[in-house]
JSON list of C-alpha atoms in Angstrom, two decimals:
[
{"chain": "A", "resi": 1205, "resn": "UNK", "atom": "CA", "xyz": [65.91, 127.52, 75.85]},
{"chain": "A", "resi": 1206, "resn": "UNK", "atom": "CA", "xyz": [69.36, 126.07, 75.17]},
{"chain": "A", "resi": 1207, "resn": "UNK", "atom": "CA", "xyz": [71.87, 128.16, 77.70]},
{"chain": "A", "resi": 1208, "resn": "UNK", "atom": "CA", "xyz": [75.14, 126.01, 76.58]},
{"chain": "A", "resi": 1209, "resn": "UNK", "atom": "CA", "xyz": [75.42, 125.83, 72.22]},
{"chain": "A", "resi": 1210, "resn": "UNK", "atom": "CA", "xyz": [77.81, 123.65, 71.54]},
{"chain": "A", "resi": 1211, "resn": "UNK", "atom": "CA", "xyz": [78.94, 123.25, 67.61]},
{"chain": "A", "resi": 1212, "resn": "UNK", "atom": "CA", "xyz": [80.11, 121.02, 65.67]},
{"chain": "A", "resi": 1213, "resn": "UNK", "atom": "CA", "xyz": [77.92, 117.64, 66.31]},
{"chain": "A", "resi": 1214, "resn": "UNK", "atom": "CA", "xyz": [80.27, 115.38, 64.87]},
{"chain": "A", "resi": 1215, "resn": "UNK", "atom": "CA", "xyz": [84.29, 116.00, 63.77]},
{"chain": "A", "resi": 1216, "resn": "UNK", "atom": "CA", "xyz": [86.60, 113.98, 62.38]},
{"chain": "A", "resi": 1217, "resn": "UNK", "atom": "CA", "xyz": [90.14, 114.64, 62.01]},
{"chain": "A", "resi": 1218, "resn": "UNK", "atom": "CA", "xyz": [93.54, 112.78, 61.08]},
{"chain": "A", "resi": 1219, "resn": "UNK", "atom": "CA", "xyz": [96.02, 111.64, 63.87]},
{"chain": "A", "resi": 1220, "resn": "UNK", "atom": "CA", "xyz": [98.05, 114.02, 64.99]},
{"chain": "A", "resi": 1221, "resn": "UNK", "atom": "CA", "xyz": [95.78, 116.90, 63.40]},
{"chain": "A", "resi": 1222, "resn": "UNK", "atom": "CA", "xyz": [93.88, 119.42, 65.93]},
{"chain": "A", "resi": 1223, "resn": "UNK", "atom": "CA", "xyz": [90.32, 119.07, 67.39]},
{"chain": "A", "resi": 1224, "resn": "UNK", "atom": "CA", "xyz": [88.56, 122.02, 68.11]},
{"chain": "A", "resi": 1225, "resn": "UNK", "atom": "CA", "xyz": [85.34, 122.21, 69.75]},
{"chain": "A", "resi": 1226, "resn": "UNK", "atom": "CA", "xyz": [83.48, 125.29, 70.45]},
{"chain": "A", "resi": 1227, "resn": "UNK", "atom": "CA", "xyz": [80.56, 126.35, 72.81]},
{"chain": "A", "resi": 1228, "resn": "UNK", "atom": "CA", "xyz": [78.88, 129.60, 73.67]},
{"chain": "A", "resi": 1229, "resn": "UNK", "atom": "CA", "xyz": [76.64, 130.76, 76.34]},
{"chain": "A", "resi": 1230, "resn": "UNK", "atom": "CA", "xyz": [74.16, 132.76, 77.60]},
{"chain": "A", "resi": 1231, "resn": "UNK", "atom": "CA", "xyz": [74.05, 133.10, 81.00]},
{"chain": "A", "resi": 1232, "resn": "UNK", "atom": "CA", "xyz": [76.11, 135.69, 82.34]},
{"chain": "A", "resi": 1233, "resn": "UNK", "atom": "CA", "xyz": [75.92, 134.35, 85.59]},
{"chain": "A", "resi": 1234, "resn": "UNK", "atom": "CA", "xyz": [77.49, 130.98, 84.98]},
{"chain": "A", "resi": 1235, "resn": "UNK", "atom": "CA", "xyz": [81.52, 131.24, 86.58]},
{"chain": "A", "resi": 1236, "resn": "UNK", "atom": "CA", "xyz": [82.61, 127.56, 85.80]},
{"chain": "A", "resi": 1237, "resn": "UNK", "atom": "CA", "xyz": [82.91, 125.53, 82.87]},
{"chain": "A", "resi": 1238, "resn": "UNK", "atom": "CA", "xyz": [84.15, 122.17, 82.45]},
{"chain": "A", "resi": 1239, "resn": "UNK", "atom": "CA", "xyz": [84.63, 119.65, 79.87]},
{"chain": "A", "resi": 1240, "resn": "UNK", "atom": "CA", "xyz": [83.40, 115.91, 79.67]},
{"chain": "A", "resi": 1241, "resn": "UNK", "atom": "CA", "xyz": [84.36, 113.13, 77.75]},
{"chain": "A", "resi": 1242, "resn": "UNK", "atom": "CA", "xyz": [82.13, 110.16, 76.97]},
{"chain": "A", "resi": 1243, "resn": "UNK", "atom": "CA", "xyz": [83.60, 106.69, 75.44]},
{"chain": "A", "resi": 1244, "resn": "UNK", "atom": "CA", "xyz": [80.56, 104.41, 74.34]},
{"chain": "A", "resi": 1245, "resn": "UNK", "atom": "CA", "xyz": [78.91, 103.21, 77.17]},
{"chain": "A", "resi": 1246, "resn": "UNK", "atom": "CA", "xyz": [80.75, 104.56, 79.67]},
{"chain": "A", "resi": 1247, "resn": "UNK", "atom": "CA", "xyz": [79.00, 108.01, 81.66]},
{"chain": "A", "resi": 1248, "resn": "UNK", "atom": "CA", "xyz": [80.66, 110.66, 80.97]},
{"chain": "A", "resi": 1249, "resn": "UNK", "atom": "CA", "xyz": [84.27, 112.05, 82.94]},
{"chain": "A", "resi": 1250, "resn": "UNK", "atom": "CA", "xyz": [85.26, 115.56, 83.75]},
{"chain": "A", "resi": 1251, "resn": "UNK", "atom": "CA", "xyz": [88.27, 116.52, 81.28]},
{"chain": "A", "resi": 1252, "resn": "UNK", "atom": "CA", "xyz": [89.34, 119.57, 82.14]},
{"chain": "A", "resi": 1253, "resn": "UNK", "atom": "CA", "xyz": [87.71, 122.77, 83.36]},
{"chain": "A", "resi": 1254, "resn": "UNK", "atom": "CA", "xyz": [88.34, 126.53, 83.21]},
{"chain": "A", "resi": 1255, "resn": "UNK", "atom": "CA", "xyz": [87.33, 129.71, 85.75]},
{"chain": "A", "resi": 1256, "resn": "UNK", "atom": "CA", "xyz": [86.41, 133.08, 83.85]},
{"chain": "A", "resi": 1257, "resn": "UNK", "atom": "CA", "xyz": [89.13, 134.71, 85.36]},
{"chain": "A", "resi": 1258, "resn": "UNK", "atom": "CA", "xyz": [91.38, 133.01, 83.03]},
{"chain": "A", "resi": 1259, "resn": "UNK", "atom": "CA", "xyz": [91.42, 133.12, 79.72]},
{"chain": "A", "resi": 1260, "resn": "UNK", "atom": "CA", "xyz": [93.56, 129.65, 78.48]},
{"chain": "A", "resi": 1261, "resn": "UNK", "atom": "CA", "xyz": [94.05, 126.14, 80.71]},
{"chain": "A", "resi": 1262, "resn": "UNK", "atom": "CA", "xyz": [96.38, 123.74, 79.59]},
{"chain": "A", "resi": 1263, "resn": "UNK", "atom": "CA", "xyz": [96.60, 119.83, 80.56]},
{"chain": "A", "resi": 1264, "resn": "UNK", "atom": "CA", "xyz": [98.78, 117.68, 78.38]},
{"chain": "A", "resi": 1265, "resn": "UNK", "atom": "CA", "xyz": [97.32, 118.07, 74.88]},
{"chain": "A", "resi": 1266, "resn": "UNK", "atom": "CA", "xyz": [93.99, 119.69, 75.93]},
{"chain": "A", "resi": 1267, "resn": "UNK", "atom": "CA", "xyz": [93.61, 123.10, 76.10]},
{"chain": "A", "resi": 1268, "resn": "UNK", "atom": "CA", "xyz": [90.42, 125.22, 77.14]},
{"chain": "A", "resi": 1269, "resn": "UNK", "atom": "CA", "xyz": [90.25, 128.92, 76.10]},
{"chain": "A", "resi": 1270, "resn": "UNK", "atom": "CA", "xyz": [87.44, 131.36, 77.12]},
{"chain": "A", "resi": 1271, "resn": "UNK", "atom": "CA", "xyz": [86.60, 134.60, 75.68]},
{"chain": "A", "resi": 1272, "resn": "UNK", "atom": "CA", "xyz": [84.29, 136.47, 77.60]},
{"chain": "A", "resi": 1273, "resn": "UNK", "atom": "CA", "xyz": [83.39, 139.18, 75.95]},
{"chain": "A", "resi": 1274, "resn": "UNK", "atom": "CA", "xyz": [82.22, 137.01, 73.46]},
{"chain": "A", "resi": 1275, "resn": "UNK", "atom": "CA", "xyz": [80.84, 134.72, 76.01]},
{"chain": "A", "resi": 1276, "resn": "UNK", "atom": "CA", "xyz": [82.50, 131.64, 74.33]},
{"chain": "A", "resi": 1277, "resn": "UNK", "atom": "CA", "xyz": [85.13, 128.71, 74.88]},
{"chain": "A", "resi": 1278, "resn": "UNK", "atom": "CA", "xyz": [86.87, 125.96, 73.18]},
{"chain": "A", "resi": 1279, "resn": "UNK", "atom": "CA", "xyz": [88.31, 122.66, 73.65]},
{"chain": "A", "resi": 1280, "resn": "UNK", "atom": "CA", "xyz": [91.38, 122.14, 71.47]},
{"chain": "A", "resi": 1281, "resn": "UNK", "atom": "CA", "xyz": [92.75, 118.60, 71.37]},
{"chain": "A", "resi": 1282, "resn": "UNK", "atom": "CA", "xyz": [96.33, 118.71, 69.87]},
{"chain": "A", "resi": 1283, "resn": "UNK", "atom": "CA", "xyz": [97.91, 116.03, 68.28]},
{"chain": "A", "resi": 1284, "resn": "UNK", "atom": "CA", "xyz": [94.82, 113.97, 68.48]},
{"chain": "A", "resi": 1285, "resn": "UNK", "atom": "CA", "xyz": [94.90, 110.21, 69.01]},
{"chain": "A", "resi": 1286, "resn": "UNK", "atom": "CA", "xyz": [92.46, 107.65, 67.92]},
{"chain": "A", "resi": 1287, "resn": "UNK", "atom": "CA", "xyz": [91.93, 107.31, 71.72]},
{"chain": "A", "resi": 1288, "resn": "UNK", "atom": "CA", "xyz": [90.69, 110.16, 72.19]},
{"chain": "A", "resi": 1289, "resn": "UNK", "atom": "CA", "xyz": [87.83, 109.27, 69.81]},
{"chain": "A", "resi": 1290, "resn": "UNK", "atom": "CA", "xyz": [85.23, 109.86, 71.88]},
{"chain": "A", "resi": 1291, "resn": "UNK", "atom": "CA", "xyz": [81.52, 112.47, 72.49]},
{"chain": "A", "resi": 1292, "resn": "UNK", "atom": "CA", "xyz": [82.69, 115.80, 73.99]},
{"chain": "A", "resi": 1293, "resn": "UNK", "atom": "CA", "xyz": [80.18, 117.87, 76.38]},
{"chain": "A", "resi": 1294, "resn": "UNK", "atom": "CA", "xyz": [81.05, 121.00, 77.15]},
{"chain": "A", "resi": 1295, "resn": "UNK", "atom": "CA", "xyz": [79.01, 122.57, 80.01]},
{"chain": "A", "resi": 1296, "resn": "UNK", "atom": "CA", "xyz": [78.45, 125.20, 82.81]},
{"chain": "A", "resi": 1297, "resn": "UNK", "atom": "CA", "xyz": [77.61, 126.32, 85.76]},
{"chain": "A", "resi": 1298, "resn": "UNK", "atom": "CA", "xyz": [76.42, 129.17, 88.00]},
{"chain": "A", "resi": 1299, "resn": "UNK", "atom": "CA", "xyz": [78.95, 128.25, 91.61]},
{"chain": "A", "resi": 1300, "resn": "UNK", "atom": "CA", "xyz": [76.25, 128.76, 94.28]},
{"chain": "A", "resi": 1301, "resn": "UNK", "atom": "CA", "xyz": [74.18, 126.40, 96.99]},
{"chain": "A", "resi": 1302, "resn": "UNK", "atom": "CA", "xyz": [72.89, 124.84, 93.21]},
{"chain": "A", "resi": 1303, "resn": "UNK", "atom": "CA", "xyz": [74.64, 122.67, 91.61]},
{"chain": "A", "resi": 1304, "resn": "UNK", "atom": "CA", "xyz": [73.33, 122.09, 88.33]},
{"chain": "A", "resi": 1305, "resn": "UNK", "atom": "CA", "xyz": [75.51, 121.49, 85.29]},
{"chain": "A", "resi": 1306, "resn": "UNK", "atom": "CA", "xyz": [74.17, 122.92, 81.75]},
{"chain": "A", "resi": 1307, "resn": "UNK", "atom": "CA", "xyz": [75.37, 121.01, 79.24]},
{"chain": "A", "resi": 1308, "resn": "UNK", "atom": "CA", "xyz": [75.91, 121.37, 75.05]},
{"chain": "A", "resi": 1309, "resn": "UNK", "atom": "CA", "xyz": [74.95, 118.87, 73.37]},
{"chain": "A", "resi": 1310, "resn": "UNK", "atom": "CA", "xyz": [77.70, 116.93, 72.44]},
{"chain": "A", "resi": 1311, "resn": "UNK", "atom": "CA", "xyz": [80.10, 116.85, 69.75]},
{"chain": "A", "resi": 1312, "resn": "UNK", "atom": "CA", "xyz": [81.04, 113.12, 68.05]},
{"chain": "A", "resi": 1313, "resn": "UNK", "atom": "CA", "xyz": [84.80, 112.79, 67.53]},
{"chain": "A", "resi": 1314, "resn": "UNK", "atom": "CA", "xyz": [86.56, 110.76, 65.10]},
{"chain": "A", "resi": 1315, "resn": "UNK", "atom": "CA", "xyz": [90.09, 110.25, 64.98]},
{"chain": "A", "resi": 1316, "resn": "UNK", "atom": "CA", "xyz": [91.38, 108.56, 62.10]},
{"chain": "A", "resi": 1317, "resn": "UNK", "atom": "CA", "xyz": [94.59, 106.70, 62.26]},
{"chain": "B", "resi": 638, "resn": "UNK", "atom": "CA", "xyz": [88.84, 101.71, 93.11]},
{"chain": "B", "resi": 639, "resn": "UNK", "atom": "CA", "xyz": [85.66, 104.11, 94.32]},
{"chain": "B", "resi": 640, "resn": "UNK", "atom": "CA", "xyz": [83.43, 104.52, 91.37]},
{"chain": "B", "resi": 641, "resn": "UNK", "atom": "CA", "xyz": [79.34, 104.87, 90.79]},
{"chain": "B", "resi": 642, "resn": "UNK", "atom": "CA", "xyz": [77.29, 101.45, 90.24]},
{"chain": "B", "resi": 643, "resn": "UNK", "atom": "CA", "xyz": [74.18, 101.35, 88.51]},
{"chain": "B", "resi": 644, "resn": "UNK", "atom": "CA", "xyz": [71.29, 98.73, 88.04]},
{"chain": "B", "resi": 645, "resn": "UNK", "atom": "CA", "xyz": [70.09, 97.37, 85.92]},
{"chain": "B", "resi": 646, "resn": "UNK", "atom": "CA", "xyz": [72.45, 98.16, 82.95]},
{"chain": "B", "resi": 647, "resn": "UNK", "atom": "CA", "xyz": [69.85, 97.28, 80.27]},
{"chain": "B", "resi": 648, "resn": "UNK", "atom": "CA", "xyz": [66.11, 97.48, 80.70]},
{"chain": "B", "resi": 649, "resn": "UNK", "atom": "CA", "xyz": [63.90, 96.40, 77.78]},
{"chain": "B", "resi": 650, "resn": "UNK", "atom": "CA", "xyz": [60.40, 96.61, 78.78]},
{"chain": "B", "resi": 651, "resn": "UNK", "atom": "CA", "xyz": [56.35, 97.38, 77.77]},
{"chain": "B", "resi": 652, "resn": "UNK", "atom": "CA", "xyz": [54.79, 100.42, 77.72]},
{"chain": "B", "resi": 653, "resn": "UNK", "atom": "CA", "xyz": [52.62, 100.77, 81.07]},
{"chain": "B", "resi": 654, "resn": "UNK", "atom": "CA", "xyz": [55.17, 98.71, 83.35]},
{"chain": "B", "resi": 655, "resn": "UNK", "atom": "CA", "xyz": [56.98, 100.33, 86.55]},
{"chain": "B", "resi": 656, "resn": "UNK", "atom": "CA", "xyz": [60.50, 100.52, 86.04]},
{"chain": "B", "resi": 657, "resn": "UNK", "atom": "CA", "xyz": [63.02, 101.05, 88.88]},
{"chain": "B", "resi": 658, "resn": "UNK", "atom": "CA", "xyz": [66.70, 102.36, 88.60]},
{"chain": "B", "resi": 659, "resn": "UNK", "atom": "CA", "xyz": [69.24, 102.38, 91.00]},
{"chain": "B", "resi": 660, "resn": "UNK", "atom": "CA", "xyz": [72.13, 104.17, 91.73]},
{"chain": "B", "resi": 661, "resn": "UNK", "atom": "CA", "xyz": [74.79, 103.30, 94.38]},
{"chain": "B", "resi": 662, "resn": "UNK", "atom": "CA", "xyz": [76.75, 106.53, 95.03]},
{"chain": "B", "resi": 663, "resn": "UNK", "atom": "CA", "xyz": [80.76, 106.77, 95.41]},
{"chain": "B", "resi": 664, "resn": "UNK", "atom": "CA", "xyz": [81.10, 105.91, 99.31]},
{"chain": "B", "resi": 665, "resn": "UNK", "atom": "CA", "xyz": [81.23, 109.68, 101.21]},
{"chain": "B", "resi": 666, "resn": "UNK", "atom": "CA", "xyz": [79.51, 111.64, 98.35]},
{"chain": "B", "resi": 667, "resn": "UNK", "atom": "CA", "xyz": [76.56, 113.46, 99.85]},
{"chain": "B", "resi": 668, "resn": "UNK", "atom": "CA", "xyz": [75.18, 114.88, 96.61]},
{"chain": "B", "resi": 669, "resn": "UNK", "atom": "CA", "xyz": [73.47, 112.55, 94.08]},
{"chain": "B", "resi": 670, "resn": "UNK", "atom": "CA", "xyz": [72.02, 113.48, 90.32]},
{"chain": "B", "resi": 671, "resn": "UNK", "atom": "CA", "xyz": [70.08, 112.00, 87.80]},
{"chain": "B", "resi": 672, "resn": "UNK", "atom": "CA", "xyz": [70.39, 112.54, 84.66]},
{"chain": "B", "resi": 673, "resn": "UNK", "atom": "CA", "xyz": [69.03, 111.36, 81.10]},
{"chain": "B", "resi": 674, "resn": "UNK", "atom": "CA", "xyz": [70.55, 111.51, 77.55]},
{"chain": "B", "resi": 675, "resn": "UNK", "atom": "CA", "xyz": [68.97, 110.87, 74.17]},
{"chain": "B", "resi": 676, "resn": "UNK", "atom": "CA", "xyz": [70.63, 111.70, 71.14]},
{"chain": "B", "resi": 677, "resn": "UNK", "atom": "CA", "xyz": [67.57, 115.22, 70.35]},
{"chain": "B", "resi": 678, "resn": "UNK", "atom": "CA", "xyz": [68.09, 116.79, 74.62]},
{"chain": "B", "resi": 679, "resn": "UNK", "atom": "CA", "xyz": [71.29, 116.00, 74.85]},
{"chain": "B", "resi": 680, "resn": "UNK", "atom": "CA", "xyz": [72.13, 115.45, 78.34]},
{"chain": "B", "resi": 681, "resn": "UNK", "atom": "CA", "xyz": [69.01, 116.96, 80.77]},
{"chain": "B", "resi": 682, "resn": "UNK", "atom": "CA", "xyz": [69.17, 116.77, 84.62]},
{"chain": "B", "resi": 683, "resn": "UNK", "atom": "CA", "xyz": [66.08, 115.29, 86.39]},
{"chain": "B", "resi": 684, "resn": "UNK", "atom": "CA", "xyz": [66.74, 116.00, 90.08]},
{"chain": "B", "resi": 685, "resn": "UNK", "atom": "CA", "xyz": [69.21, 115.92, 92.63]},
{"chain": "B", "resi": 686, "resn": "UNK", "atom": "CA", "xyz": [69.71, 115.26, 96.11]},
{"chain": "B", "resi": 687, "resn": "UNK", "atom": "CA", "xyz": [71.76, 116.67, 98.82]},
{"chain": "B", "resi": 688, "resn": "UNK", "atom": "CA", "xyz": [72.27, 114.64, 102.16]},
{"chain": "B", "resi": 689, "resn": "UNK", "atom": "CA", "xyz": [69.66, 112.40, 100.77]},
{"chain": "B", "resi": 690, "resn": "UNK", "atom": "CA", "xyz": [66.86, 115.69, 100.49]},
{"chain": "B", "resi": 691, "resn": "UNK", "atom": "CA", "xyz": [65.53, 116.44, 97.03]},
{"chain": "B", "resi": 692, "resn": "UNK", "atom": "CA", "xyz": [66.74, 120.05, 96.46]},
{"chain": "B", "resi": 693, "resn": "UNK", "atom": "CA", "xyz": [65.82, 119.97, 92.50]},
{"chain": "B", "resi": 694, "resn": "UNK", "atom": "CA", "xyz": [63.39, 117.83, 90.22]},
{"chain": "B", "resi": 695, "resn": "UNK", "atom": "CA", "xyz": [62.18, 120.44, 88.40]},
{"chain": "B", "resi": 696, "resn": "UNK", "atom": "CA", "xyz": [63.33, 118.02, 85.39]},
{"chain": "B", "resi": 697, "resn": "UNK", "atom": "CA", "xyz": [61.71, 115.82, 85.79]},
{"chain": "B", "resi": 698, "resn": "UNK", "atom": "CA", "xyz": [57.87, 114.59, 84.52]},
{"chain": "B", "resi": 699, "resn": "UNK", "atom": "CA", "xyz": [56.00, 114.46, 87.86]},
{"chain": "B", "resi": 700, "resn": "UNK", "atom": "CA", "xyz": [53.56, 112.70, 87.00]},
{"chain": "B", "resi": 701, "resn": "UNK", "atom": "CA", "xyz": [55.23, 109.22, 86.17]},
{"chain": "B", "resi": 702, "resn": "UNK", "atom": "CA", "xyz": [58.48, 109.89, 87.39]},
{"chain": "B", "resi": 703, "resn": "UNK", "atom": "CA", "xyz": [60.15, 109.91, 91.01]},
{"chain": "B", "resi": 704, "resn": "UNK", "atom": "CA", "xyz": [63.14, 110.04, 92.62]},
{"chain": "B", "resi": 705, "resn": "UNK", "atom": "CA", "xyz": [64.18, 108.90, 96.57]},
{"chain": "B", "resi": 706, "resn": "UNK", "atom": "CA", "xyz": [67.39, 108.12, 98.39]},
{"chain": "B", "resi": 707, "resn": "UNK", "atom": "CA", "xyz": [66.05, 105.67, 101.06]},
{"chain": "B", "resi": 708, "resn": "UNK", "atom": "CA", "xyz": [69.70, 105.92, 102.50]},
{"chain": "B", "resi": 709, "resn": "UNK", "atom": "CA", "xyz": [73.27, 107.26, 101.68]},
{"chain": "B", "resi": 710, "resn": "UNK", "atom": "CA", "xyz": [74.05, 104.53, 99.87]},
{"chain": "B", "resi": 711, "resn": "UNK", "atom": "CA", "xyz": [70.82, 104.17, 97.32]},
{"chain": "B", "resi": 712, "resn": "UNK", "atom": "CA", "xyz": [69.24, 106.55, 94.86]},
{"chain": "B", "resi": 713, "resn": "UNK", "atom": "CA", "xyz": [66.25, 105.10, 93.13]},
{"chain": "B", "resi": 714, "resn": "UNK", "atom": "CA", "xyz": [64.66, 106.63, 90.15]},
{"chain": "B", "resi": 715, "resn": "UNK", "atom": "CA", "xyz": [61.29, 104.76, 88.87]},
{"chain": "B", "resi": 716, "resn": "UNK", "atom": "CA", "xyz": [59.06, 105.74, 86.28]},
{"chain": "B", "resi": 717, "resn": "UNK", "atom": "CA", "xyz": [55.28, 104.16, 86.59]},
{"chain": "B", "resi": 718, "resn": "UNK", "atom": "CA", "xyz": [53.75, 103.68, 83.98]},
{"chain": "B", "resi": 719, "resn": "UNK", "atom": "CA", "xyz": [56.84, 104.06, 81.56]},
{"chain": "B", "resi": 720, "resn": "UNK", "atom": "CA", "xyz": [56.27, 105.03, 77.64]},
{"chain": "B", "resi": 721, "resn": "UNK", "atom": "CA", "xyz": [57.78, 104.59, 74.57]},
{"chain": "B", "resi": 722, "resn": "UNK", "atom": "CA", "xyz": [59.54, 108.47, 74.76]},
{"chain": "B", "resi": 723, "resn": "UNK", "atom": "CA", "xyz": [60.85, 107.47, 77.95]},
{"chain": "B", "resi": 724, "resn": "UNK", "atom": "CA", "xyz": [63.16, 105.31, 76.03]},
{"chain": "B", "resi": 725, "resn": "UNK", "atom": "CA", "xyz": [66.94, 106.75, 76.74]},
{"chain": "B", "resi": 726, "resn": "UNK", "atom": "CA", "xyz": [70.34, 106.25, 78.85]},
{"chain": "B", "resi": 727, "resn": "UNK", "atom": "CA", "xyz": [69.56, 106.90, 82.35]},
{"chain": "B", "resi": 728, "resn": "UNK", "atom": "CA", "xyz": [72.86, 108.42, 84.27]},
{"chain": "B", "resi": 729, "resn": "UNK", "atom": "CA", "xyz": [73.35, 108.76, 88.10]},
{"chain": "B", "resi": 730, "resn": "UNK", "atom": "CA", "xyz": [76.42, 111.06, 89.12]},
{"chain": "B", "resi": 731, "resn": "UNK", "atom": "CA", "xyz": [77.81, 111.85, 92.63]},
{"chain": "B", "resi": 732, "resn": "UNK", "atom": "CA", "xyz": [79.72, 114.35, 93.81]},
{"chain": "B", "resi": 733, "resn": "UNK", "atom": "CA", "xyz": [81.95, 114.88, 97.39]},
{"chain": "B", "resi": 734, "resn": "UNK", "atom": "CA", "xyz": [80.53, 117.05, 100.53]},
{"chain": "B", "resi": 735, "resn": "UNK", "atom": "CA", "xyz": [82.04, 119.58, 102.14]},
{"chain": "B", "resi": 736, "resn": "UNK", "atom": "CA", "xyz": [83.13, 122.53, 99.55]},
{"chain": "B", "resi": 737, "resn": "UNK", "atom": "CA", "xyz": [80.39, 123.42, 96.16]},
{"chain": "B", "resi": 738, "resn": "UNK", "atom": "CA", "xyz": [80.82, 120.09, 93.94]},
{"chain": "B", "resi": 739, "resn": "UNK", "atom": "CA", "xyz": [80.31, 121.75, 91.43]},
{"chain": "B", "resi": 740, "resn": "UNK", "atom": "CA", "xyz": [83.36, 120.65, 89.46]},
{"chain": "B", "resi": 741, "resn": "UNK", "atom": "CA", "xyz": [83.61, 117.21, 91.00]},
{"chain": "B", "resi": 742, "resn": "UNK", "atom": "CA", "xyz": [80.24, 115.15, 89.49]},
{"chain": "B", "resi": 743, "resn": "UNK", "atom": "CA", "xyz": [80.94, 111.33, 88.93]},
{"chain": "B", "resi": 744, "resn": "UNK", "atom": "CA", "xyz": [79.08, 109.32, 86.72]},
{"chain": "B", "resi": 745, "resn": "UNK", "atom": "CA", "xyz": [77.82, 105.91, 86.78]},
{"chain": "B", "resi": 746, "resn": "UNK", "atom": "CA", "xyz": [78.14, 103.84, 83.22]},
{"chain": "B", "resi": 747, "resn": "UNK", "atom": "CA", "xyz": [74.28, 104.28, 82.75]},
{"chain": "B", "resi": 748, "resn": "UNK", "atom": "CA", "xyz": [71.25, 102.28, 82.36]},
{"chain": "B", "resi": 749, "resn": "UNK", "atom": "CA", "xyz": [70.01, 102.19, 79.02]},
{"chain": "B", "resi": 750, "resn": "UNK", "atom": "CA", "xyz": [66.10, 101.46, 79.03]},
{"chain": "B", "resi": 751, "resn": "UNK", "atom": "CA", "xyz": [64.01, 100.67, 76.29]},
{"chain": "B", "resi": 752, "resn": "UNK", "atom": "CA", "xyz": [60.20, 100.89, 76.39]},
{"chain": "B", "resi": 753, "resn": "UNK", "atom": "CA", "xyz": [58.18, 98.99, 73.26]}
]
């Protein structure tokens, strides 16, 4: 059973357009969800991360917002670079003795220049 | 520069052979992870280890697959006999002691192993 659905697989989008990225989970339990980027063979890096308690986190041009009610959040990317071309995992987490990430799948980027 | 290493960074090898993966840990982490990615699961967690002790491998296939840290500064993951659907990127990721990690993981650049 997938906890973390993460849509779409792939995006591409012009420079200087917006990325969205959206996930949705089940788990009530989970209190922490971060963001990962992956550049071809590379592992992937924490990005940014949000608490529940909050509903928006900003860091330069990347923005998380949670909903959750709707027991959803997005990654927007604004004025997207070809740099940030890149795989995009969001995931989550239940903050307890365990320490085990749930990831979505992944979702390609393409930035066009 | 403090980042995770990995060995070998490319495996090609037969069906039925033993192959061993290390993982050298950021110096000071005390909490070590496995993981795997293929392009169908995604990223999927195998086990992880805190202060070198096992506390999850509920991920991982028990019968060919194990996971040890002989000491702080080596994680080991070898799969005997390996098959074909073993065939994926192979990630180790630390994370720092003291307060939940949980936000902190690290990753290693991978090994990518291929079984014919």
């Amino acid at each position: 059973q997938q906890q973390v659905k993460q849509s779409p697989q792939s995006l591409i989008v012009q420079k200087g357009g917006i990325s969205i990225i959206n996930c949705a989970y089940e788990n009530t339990a989970f209190d922490y969800f971060p963001w990962y980027q992956q550049f071809p063979g590379k592992g992937p890096a924490l990005l940014i991360a949000i608490r529940p308690d909050v509903s928006e986190k900003k860091e330069g041009r990347f923005t998380i917002s949670f909903n959750k009610s709707a027991k959803q959040f997005s990654l927007h990317i604004m004025d997207s670079q070809p740099g940030d071309s890149a795989t995009y995992f969001c995931a989550a987490i239940k903050r307890s003795r365990s320490e085990k990430l749930v990831f979505g799948k992944g979702t390609k980027l393409t930035v066009n220049p | 520069d403090a980042r995770v290493t990995q060995t070998p960074r490319d495996k090609v090898t037969e069906m039925g052979q033993e192959v061993t993966m290390r993982c050298q840990p950021i110096l000071g982490h005390n909490t070590v992870f496995w993981y795997r990615q293929t392009m169908m699961q995604g990223l999927e967690l195998l086990a992880y280890f805190r202060n070198r002790a096992p506390l999850d491998d509920s991920g991982m296939p028990k019968d060919r697959f194990s996971a040890e840290m002989p000491d702080a500064t080596l994680a080991t993951l070898k799969i005997q006999p390996s098959e074909p659907r073993d065939s994926a990127v192979y990630f180790c990721a630390s994370g720092p002691s003291g307060t939940p990690s949980y936000n902190e993981q690290f990753f290693g650049p991978g090994t990518r192993l291929t079984v014919l």
